Amino acid sequence: MKVAIISGSVYGTAEEVARHAASLLTAAGFEAWHAARATVQDIQGFAPEAFLAVTSTTGMGELPDNLMPLFSTIRDTLPAAWRGLPGAVIGLGDSSYGDTYCGGGEQLRELFAELGVREVLPMLRLDASETVTPETDAEPWLAELAVALRG
């Protein structure tokens, strides 16, 4: 199964989690693809059969600037070929921000819902105020994702 991993990051942490996810999913037998500044054309060229989105949250619960062009293009075009595909989201944030905690991840969950991407696992929330090893902390959830994608 081909898994497209999209990511958005301010300081690089979400990109590290996305790269780690790609290596773990590859080791689990998936064809994982990740490009930090992917375009819709890049993703369509890969012909994904599943999605994983990994994003940090900025400001007042917004997506990072490097993910906004892709997010806007997907929202504006809603690629029909992606409807019904399985997907999941990892949101990075800081719970001390209250209501905007993992707001970037929530925006991607909403986009997936608009696209008709089936959420196969609840969003993983990685709290910067509780962890310094988010890529390691994501491993049990990523193992569950591999099982869910095979299911």
N, CA, C and O atoms as a DFTB+ gen file, in Angstrom:
604 C
 N C O
     1  1       0.848      -1.182       0.000
     2  2       0.000       0.000       0.000
     3  2       0.888       1.238       0.000
     4  3       1.878       1.306       0.729
     5  1       0.524       2.216      -0.825
     6  2       1.279       3.454      -0.954
     7  2       0.703       4.516      -0.021
     8  3      -0.462       4.897      -0.138
     9  1       1.549       4.993       0.920
    10  2       1.121       5.977       1.910
    11  2       1.835       7.302       1.650
    12  3       3.060       7.388       1.737
    13  1       1.055       8.328       1.330
    14  2       1.601       9.673       1.156
    15  2       1.601      10.373       2.503
    16  3       0.582      10.421       3.193
    17  1       2.751      10.914       2.867
    18  2       2.881      11.630       4.137
    19  2       3.121      13.096       3.818
    20  3       4.113      13.455       3.183
    21  1       2.188      13.945       4.274
    22  2       2.361      15.385       4.104
    23  2       2.693      15.970       5.466
    24  3       2.258      15.458       6.497
    25  1       3.473      17.055       5.459
    26  2       3.871      17.623       6.740
    27  2       4.008      19.126       6.653
    28  3       4.240      19.700       5.589
    29  1       3.855      19.741       7.812
    30  2       4.056      21.172       7.959
    31  2       4.755      21.418       9.273
    32  3       4.357      20.878      10.305
    33  1       5.799      22.233       9.243
    34  2       6.612      22.414      10.429
    35  2       7.141      23.830      10.502
    36  3       7.384      24.461       9.473
    37  1       7.321      24.329      11.710
    38  2       7.910      25.644      11.904
    39  2       9.397      25.487      12.196
    40  3      10.233      26.109      11.541
    41  1       9.721      24.659      13.176
    42  2      11.118      24.478      13.601
    43  2      11.704      23.140      13.171
    44  3      12.845      22.831      13.515
    45  1      10.944      22.337      12.422
    46  2      11.463      21.083      11.907
    47  2      11.031      19.839      12.663
    48  3      11.287      18.725      12.205
    49  1      10.384      19.998      13.804
    50  2      10.009      18.827      14.604
    51  2       8.987      17.957      13.886
    52  3       9.131      16.735      13.859
    53  1       7.957      18.568      13.301
    54  2       6.941      17.782      12.592
    55  2       7.558      17.068      11.387
    56  3       7.157      15.953      11.055
    57  1       8.524      17.702      10.737
    58  2       9.200      17.059       9.603
    59  2       9.986      15.834      10.077
    60  3      10.017      14.808       9.398
    61  1      10.621      15.951      11.248
    62  2      11.347      14.812      11.812
    63  2      10.388      13.664      12.111
    64  3      10.692      12.506      11.824
    65  1       9.241      13.983      12.684
    66  2       8.231      12.958      12.977
    67  2       7.759      12.321      11.674
    68  3       7.585      11.105      11.608
    69  1       7.551      13.133      10.636
    70  2       7.098      12.612       9.339
    71  2       8.151      11.694       8.718
    72  3       7.814      10.635       8.189
    73  1       9.422      12.093       8.778
    74  2      10.496      11.244       8.243
    75  2      10.590       9.928       9.013
    76  3      10.770       8.863       8.421
    77  1      10.466      10.014      10.335
    78  2      10.510       8.806      11.163
    79  2       9.322       7.893      10.831
    80  3       9.471       6.675      10.737
    81  1       8.143       8.502      10.656
    82  2       6.949       7.731      10.279
    83  2       7.168       7.032       8.946
    84  3       6.795       5.870       8.783
    85  1       7.773       7.738       7.989
    86  2       8.036       7.142       6.673
    87  2       8.947       5.930       6.809
    88  3       8.707       4.902       6.176
    89  1       9.993       6.039       7.630
    90  2      10.910       4.900       7.767
    91  2      10.235       3.737       8.492
    92  3      10.458       2.580       8.135
    93  1       9.419       4.023       9.497
    94  2       8.722       2.948      10.212
    95  2       7.690       2.260       9.317
    96  3       7.572       1.035       9.327
    97  1       6.946       3.053       8.546
    98  2       5.943       2.465       7.650
    99  2       6.619       1.659       6.540
   100  3       6.106       0.616       6.135
   101  1       7.756       2.129       6.049
   102  2       8.510       1.377       5.047
   103  2       8.981       0.050       5.636
   104  3       8.869      -0.996       4.996
   105  1       9.504       0.099       6.851
   106  2       9.961      -1.124       7.523
   107  2       8.808      -2.094       7.763
   108  3       9.015      -3.305       7.849
   109  1       7.581      -1.553       7.872
   110  2       6.392      -2.390       8.081
   111  2       5.816      -2.916       6.762
   112  3       4.779      -3.579       6.760
   113  1       6.484      -2.623       5.643
   114  2       6.060      -3.168       4.365
   115  2       5.238      -2.243       3.486
   116  3       4.735      -2.667       2.445
   117  1       5.094      -0.988       3.887
   118  2       4.349      -0.018       3.088
   119  2       5.314       0.730       2.177
   120  3       6.514       0.787       2.443
   121  1       4.791       1.292       1.121
   122  2       5.576       2.197       0.284
   123  2       5.237       3.601       0.754
   124  3       4.236       4.182       0.335
   125  1       6.081       4.143       1.631
   126  2       5.823       5.459       2.219
   127  2       6.590       6.528       1.448
   128  3       7.754       6.344       1.093
   129  1       5.917       7.644       1.196
   130  2       6.493       8.761       0.457
   131  2       6.283      10.036       1.261
   132  3       5.171      10.316       1.708
   133  1       7.336      10.798       1.441
   134  2       7.236      12.073       2.155
   135  2       8.070      13.114       1.431
   136  3       9.229      12.872       1.094
   137  1       7.485      14.249       1.200
   138  2       8.218      15.398       0.665
   139  2       7.791      16.606       1.481
   140  3       6.601      16.904       1.587
   141  1       8.760      17.296       2.054
   142  2       8.456      18.403       2.964
   143  2       7.641      19.512       2.307
   144  3       6.790      20.114       2.963
   145  1       7.878      19.791       1.048
   146  2       7.138      20.858       0.366
   147  2       6.410      20.298      -0.858
   148  3       6.561      20.797      -1.973
   149  1       5.640      19.279      -0.628
   150  2       4.934      18.598      -1.708
   151  2       3.864      19.491      -2.332
   152  3       3.299      20.369      -1.680
   153  1       3.606      19.239      -3.608
   154  2       2.489      19.880      -4.301
   155  2       1.420      18.813      -4.544
   156  3       1.680      17.619      -4.392
   157  1       0.245      19.242      -4.914
   158  2      -0.820      18.294      -5.247
   159  2      -0.368      17.404      -6.404
   160  3      -0.663      16.209      -6.425
   161  1       0.354      17.992      -7.371
   162  2       0.842      17.213      -8.507
   163  2       1.831      16.140      -8.056
   164  3       1.807      15.018      -8.563
   165  1       2.707      16.488      -7.097
   166  2       3.647      15.497      -6.550
   167  2       2.886      14.324      -5.939
   168  3       3.204      13.161      -6.184
   169  1       1.880      14.654      -5.143
   170  2       1.104      13.621      -4.450
   171  2       0.351      12.768      -5.464
   172  3       0.350      11.541      -5.367
   173  1      -0.290      13.415      -6.436
   174  2      -1.029      12.658      -7.449
   175  2      -0.104      11.773      -8.267
   176  3      -0.494      10.678      -8.670
   177  1       1.129      12.236      -8.519
   178  2       2.098      11.430      -9.251
   179  2       2.486      10.164      -8.493
   180  3       2.791       9.135      -9.097
   181  1       2.470      10.251      -7.167
   182  2       2.763       9.089      -6.321
   183  2       1.590       8.110      -6.309
   184  3       1.781       6.925      -6.038
   185  1       0.379       8.590      -6.600
   186  2      -0.857       7.780      -6.600
   187  2      -1.082       7.098      -5.245
   188  3      -1.054       5.871      -5.154
   189  1      -1.303       7.890      -4.203
   190  2      -1.437       7.323      -2.858
   191  2      -2.670       6.451      -2.696
   192  3      -3.696       6.643      -3.349
   193  1      -2.526       5.483      -1.796
   194  2      -3.649       4.628      -1.402
   195  2      -4.039       4.886       0.046
   196  3      -4.999       4.303       0.550
   197  1      -3.289       5.765       0.715
   198  2      -3.569       6.175       2.098
   199  2      -2.791       7.459       2.376
   200  3      -1.838       7.791       1.671
   201  1      -3.217       8.172       3.418
   202  2      -2.578       9.434       3.790
   203  2      -2.219       9.464       5.257
   204  3      -2.919       8.904       6.101
   205  1      -1.107      10.133       5.546
   206  2      -0.744      10.508       6.907
   207  2      -0.336      11.967       6.833
   208  3       0.499      12.345       6.011
   209  1      -0.926      12.781       7.690
   210  2      -0.555      14.190       7.776
   211  2       0.080      14.426       9.139
   212  3      -0.428      13.970      10.163
   213  1       1.191      15.140       9.136
   214  2       1.904      15.471      10.365
   215  2       2.124      16.976      10.363
   216  3       2.752      17.510       9.449
   217  1       1.610      17.668      11.383
   218  2       1.788      19.117      11.391
   219  2       1.929      19.665      12.795
   220  3       1.354      19.159      13.759
   221  1       2.717      20.720      12.866
   222  2       2.775      21.493      14.093
   223  2       1.670      22.551      14.015
   224  3       0.939      22.635      13.028
   225  1       1.568      23.336      15.053
   226  2       0.548      24.379      15.133
   227  2       1.250      25.692      15.451
   228  3       2.159      25.733      16.280
   229  1       0.828      26.751      14.795
   230  2       1.449      28.059      15.018
   231  2       0.430      29.060      15.527
   232  3      -0.779      28.834      15.462
   233  1       0.939      30.163      16.032
   234  2       0.102      31.303      16.396
   235  2      -1.142      30.930      17.173
   236  3      -1.069      30.357      18.261
   237  1      -2.261      31.255      16.611
   238  2      -3.546      31.013      17.257
   239  2      -4.201      29.746      16.721
   240  3      -5.390      29.743      16.400
   241  1      -3.424      28.670      16.624
   242  2      -3.967      27.397      16.171
   243  2      -3.927      27.205      14.673
   244  3      -4.717      26.439      14.122
   245  1      -3.013      27.896      14.005
   246  2      -2.946      27.826      12.549
   247  2      -1.919      26.811      12.065
   248  3      -1.082      26.320      12.823
   249  1      -2.016      26.517      10.772
   250  2      -1.037      25.652      10.113
   251  2       0.254      26.420       9.874
   252  3       0.229      27.641       9.723
   253  1       1.379      25.717       9.838
   254  2       2.641      26.377       9.505
   255  2       2.603      26.938       8.084
   256  3       1.904      26.418       7.214
   257  1       3.368      28.009       7.866
   258  2       3.401      28.660       6.548
   259  2       3.796      27.710       5.434
   260  3       3.288      27.831       4.320
   261  1       4.707      26.748       5.710
   262  2       5.169      25.881       4.634
   263  2       4.127      24.846       4.210
   264  3       4.307      24.178       3.192
   265  1       3.049      24.704       4.968
   266  2       1.980      23.772       4.590
   267  2       0.781      24.490       3.961
   268  3      -0.054      23.856       3.317
   269  1       0.700      25.787       4.145
   270  2      -0.481      26.531       3.665
   271  2      -0.723      26.443       2.150
   272  3      -1.875      26.284       1.747
   273  1       0.300      26.536       1.295
   274  2       0.013      26.435      -0.148
   275  2      -0.612      25.088      -0.525
   276  3      -1.571      25.049      -1.295
   277  1      -0.084      24.000       0.003
   278  2      -0.639      22.680      -0.290
   279  2      -2.050      22.553       0.275
   280  3      -2.952      22.074      -0.412
   281  1      -2.242      22.975       1.511
   282  2      -3.557      22.919       2.154
   283  2      -4.590      23.684       1.321
   284  3      -5.685      23.183       1.066
   285  1      -4.237      24.890       0.903
   286  2      -5.173      25.721       0.130
   287  2      -5.508      25.087      -1.219
   288  3      -6.664      25.098      -1.642
   289  1      -4.499      24.534      -1.893
   290  2      -4.738      23.899      -3.191
   291  2      -5.630      22.677      -3.038
   292  3      -6.550      22.480      -3.830
   293  1      -5.367      21.857      -2.029
   294  2      -6.215      20.678      -1.811
   295  2      -7.644      21.108      -1.506
   296  3      -8.594      20.554      -2.058
   297  1      -7.794      22.095      -0.627
   298  2      -9.139      22.566      -0.255
   299  2      -9.874      23.133      -1.469
   300  3     -11.085      22.959      -1.607
   301  1      -9.138      23.809      -2.344
   302  2      -9.776      24.425      -3.513
   303  2     -10.118      23.413      -4.602
   304  3     -11.080      23.611      -5.344
   305  1      -9.338      22.323      -4.711
   306  2      -9.546      21.369      -5.807
   307  2     -10.247      20.089      -5.372
   308  3     -10.878      19.431      -6.199
   309  1     -10.154      19.717      -4.091
   310  2     -10.757      18.494      -3.554
   311  2     -10.611      17.313      -4.524
   312  3     -11.598      16.872      -5.113
   313  1      -9.389      16.802      -4.692
   314  2      -9.162      15.707      -5.644
   315  2     -10.092      14.510      -5.400
   316  3     -10.052      13.882      -4.342
   317  1     -10.915      14.214      -6.383
   318  2     -11.923      13.154      -6.245
   319  2     -11.302      11.776      -6.046
   320  3     -11.901      10.915      -5.402
   321  1     -10.109      11.560      -6.590
   322  2      -9.456      10.247      -6.484
   323  2      -9.107       9.894      -5.044
   324  3      -8.868       8.726      -4.738
   325  1      -9.075      10.882      -4.160
   326  2      -8.692      10.628      -2.772
   327  2      -9.889      10.250      -1.900
   328  3      -9.715       9.801      -0.767
   329  1     -11.096      10.427      -2.421
   330  2     -12.308      10.110      -1.646
   331  2     -12.326       8.629      -1.276
   332  3     -12.123       7.760      -2.124
   333  1     -12.572       8.357       0.004
   334  2     -12.669       6.985       0.472
   335  2     -11.351       6.368       0.910
   336  3     -11.344       5.286       1.496
   337  1     -10.221       7.047       0.633
   338  2      -8.930       6.496       1.060
   339  2      -8.778       6.619       2.572
   340  3      -9.331       7.540       3.174
   341  1      -8.030       5.699       3.199
   342  2      -7.792       5.801       4.635
   343  2      -6.759       6.882       4.937
   344  3      -5.880       7.164       4.123
   345  1      -6.879       7.476       6.111
   346  2      -5.921       8.501       6.493
   347  2      -5.902       8.712       7.992
   348  3      -6.776       8.235       8.717
   349  1      -4.892       9.434       8.443
   350  2      -4.740       9.750       9.858
   351  2      -3.879      10.999       9.992
   352  3      -3.187      11.403       9.057
   353  1      -3.939      11.603      11.183
   354  2      -3.248      12.865      11.434
   355  2      -2.474      12.789      12.742
   356  3      -2.961      12.265      13.744
   357  1      -1.258      13.322      12.710
   358  2      -0.480      13.556      13.921
   359  2      -0.379      15.065      14.086
   360  3       0.118      15.761      13.200
   361  1      -0.846      15.564      15.212
   362  2      -0.780      16.988      15.508
   363  2       0.226      17.258      16.608
   364  3       0.208      16.612      17.656
   365  1       1.100      18.212      16.364
   366  2       2.054      18.639      17.383
   367  2       1.616      20.000      17.896
   368  3       1.192      20.866      17.130
   369  1       1.725      20.171      19.191
   370  2       1.335      21.441      19.778
   371  2       1.821      21.538      21.206
   372  3       2.616      20.719      21.667
   373  1       1.335      22.542      21.893
   374  2       1.690      22.785      23.286
   375  2       0.384      23.014      24.031
   376  3      -0.327      23.985      23.772
   377  1       0.074      22.112      24.961
   378  2      -1.217      22.169      25.647
   379  2      -1.386      23.438      26.483
   380  3      -2.505      23.772      26.874
   381  1      -0.299      24.143      26.760
   382  2      -0.431      25.388      27.521
   383  2      -1.145      26.477      26.709
   384  3      -1.521      27.514      27.254
   385  1      -1.329      26.235      25.399
   386  2      -2.058      27.192      24.561
   387  2      -3.573      26.987      24.614
   388  3      -4.320      27.698      23.943
   389  1      -4.024      26.021      25.408
   390  2      -5.455      25.849      25.638
   391  2      -6.236      25.445      24.408
   392  3      -5.966      24.405      23.808
   393  1      -7.207      26.264      24.030
   394  2      -8.150      25.933      22.954
   395  2      -7.495      25.740      21.591
   396  3      -8.058      25.062      20.732
   397  1      -6.321      26.320      21.377
   398  2      -5.671      26.203      20.072
   399  2      -4.686      25.035      20.016
   400  3      -4.001      24.854      19.010
   401  1      -4.610      24.241      21.091
   402  2      -3.699      23.096      21.154
   403  2      -3.965      22.153      19.979
   404  3      -5.091      21.689      19.798
   405  1      -2.947      21.873      19.195
   406  2      -3.018      20.999      18.012
   407  2      -4.041      21.490      16.988
   408  3      -4.646      20.692      16.271
   409  1      -4.228      22.800      16.926
   410  2      -5.180      23.385      15.974
   411  2      -4.830      23.102      14.527
   412  3      -5.721      22.950      13.692
   413  1      -3.535      23.027      14.217
   414  2      -3.120      22.684      12.853
   415  2      -3.585      21.285      12.487
   416  3      -4.084      21.059      11.384
   417  1      -3.422      20.351      13.408
   418  2      -3.888      18.977      13.188
   419  2      -5.389      18.920      12.999
   420  3      -5.886      18.179      12.151
   421  1      -6.117      19.704      13.791
   422  2      -7.585      19.740      13.648
   423  2      -7.987      20.258      12.272
   424  3      -8.953      19.771      11.684
   425  1      -7.251      21.246      11.753
   426  2      -7.564      21.758      10.406
   427  2      -7.356      20.678       9.352
   428  3      -8.128      20.585       8.397
   429  1      -6.319      19.865       9.521
   430  2      -6.089      18.781       8.562
   431  2      -7.151      17.696       8.688
   432  3      -7.557      17.112       7.683
   433  1      -7.605      17.420       9.903
   434  2      -8.700      16.453      10.084
   435  2      -9.951      16.949       9.352
   436  3     -10.637      16.170       8.690
   437  1     -10.240      18.233       9.473
   438  2     -11.409      18.804       8.786
   439  2     -11.242      18.722       7.270
   440  3     -12.196      18.421       6.553
   441  1     -10.028      18.988       6.783
   442  2      -9.774      18.892       5.346
   443  2      -9.965      17.451       4.875
   444  3     -10.591      17.215       3.841
   445  1      -9.435      16.496       5.620
   446  2      -9.618      15.089       5.258
   447  2     -11.110      14.746       5.211
   448  3     -11.554      14.036       4.310
   449  1     -11.879      15.246       6.174
   450  2     -13.318      14.977       6.178
   451  2     -13.975      15.558       4.915
   452  3     -14.824      14.911       4.303
   453  1     -13.580      16.776       4.532
   454  2     -14.114      17.388       3.302
   455  2     -13.750      16.558       2.079
   456  3     -14.549      16.421       1.154
   457  1     -12.539      16.004       2.079
   458  2     -12.070      15.192       0.959
   459  2     -12.742      13.829       0.901
   460  3     -12.756      13.183      -0.147
   461  1     -13.300      13.390       2.030
   462  2     -13.846      12.046       2.096
   463  2     -12.794      11.016       2.469
   464  3     -13.005       9.817       2.282
   465  1     -11.643      11.480       3.006
   466  2     -10.616      10.563       3.506
   467  2     -11.117       9.988       4.828
   468  3     -11.510      10.732       5.727
   469  1     -11.099       8.645       4.942
   470  2     -11.594       7.958       6.144
   471  2     -10.551       8.001       7.251
   472  3      -9.437       7.507       7.074
   473  1     -10.899       8.578       8.376
   474  2      -9.976       8.614       9.517
   475  2      -9.947       7.225      10.158
   476  3     -10.953       6.764      10.697
   477  1      -8.787       6.560      10.096
   478  2      -8.688       5.187      10.588
   479  2      -8.216       5.106      12.033
   480  3      -8.335       4.057      12.667
   481  1      -7.685       6.197      12.555
   482  2      -7.284       6.288      13.968
   483  2      -7.551       7.705      14.442
   484  3      -7.426       8.647      13.660
   485  1      -7.918       7.878      15.713
   486  2      -8.044       9.242      16.228
   487  2      -6.701       9.970      16.137
   488  3      -5.641       9.349      16.222
   489  1      -6.759      11.275      15.967
   490  2      -5.542      12.068      15.833
   491  2      -4.623      11.864      17.039
   492  3      -5.070      11.890      18.186
   493  1      -3.339      11.663      16.762
   494  2      -2.327      11.615      17.811
   495  2      -1.927      13.050      18.124
   496  3      -1.553      13.815      17.235
   497  1      -2.014      13.397      19.395
   498  2      -1.605      14.735      19.837
   499  2      -0.292      14.610      20.594
   500  3      -0.224      13.948      21.630
   501  1       0.751      15.249      20.070
   502  2       2.060      15.245      20.720
   503  2       2.269      16.603      21.378
   504  3       2.323      17.630      20.701
   505  1       2.386      16.598      22.702
   506  2       2.431      17.811      23.500
   507  2       3.876      18.214      23.788
   508  3       4.602      17.510      24.489
   509  1       4.278      19.358      23.237
   510  2       5.649      19.847      23.415
   511  2       5.967      20.136      24.876
   512  3       7.137      20.149      25.259
   513  1       4.949      20.368      25.696
   514  2       5.221      20.639      27.111
   515  2       5.458      19.352      27.895
   516  3       5.816      19.402      29.072
   517  1       5.259      18.187      27.246
   518  2       5.430      16.910      27.935
   519  2       6.495      16.012      27.331
   520  3       6.874      15.018      27.950
   521  1       6.992      16.332      26.138
   522  2       7.931      15.429      25.479
   523  2       9.062      16.187      24.800
   524  3       8.886      17.316      24.342
   525  1      10.211      15.554      24.743
   526  2      11.324      16.077      23.953
   527  2      11.697      15.082      22.859
   528  3      12.639      15.310      22.100
   529  1      10.952      13.977      22.780
   530  2      11.206      12.938      21.770
   531  2       9.905      12.573      21.046
   532  3       9.447      11.435      21.142
   533  1       9.307      13.526      20.324
   534  2       8.018      13.245      19.693
   535  2       8.059      12.099      18.687
   536  3       7.089      11.351      18.568
   537  1       9.185      11.950      17.951
   538  2       9.222      10.861      16.971
   539  2       9.176       9.507      17.669
   540  3       8.537       8.581      17.168
   541  1       9.838       9.372      18.808
   542  2       9.785       8.123      19.578
   543  2       8.396       7.939      20.200
   544  3       7.854       6.834      20.216
   545  1       7.835       9.029      20.707
   546  2       6.508       8.959      21.328
   547  2       5.427       8.560      20.323
   548  3       4.393       8.014      20.709
   549  1       5.659       8.828      19.044
   550  2       4.680       8.493      18.005
   551  2       4.718       7.018      17.615
   552  3       3.780       6.532      16.983
   553  1       5.771       6.298      17.975
   554  2       5.957       4.921      17.498
   555  2       4.802       3.970      17.826
   556  3       4.368       3.248      16.929
   557  1       4.278       3.925      19.059
   558  2       3.155       3.003      19.319
   559  2       1.927       3.328      18.453
   560  3       1.261       2.421      17.957
   561  1       1.635       4.611      18.276
   562  2       0.497       5.032      17.454
   563  2       0.744       4.654      15.996
   564  3      -0.174       4.209      15.307
   565  1       1.983       4.829      15.521
   566  2       2.306       4.465      14.141
   567  2       2.174       2.957      13.923
   568  3       1.770       2.519      12.846
   569  1       2.513       2.164      14.939
   570  2       2.323       0.713      14.836
   571  2       0.838       0.391      14.718
   572  3       0.451      -0.485      13.945
   573  1      -0.002       1.102      15.488
   574  2      -1.455       0.925      15.372
   575  2      -1.939       1.345      13.984
   576  3      -2.817       0.702      13.409
   577  1      -1.367       2.418      13.451
   578  2      -1.746       2.892      12.118
   579  2      -1.441       1.815      11.074
   580  3      -2.255       1.562      10.186
   581  1      -0.283       1.189      11.177
   582  2       0.076       0.128      10.229
   583  2      -0.959      -1.007      10.262
   584  3      -1.353      -1.528       9.219
   585  1      -1.387      -1.375      11.454
   586  2      -2.416      -2.417      11.594
   587  2      -3.736      -1.943      10.987
   588  3      -4.395      -2.685      10.259
   589  1      -4.114      -0.698      11.293
   590  2      -5.384      -0.164      10.783
   591  2      -5.379      -0.081       9.256
   592  3      -6.401      -0.338       8.620
   593  1      -4.253       0.269       8.673
   594  2      -4.179       0.373       7.211
   595  2      -4.262      -1.002       6.550
   596  3      -4.781      -1.136       5.441
   597  1      -3.755      -2.006       7.229
   598  2      -3.841      -3.366       6.673
   599  2      -5.253      -3.937       6.813
   600  3      -5.676      -4.787       6.029
   601  1      -5.978      -3.448       7.839
   602  2      -7.302      -3.992       8.170
   603  2      -8.277      -3.774       7.095
   604  3      -9.434      -4.172       7.222
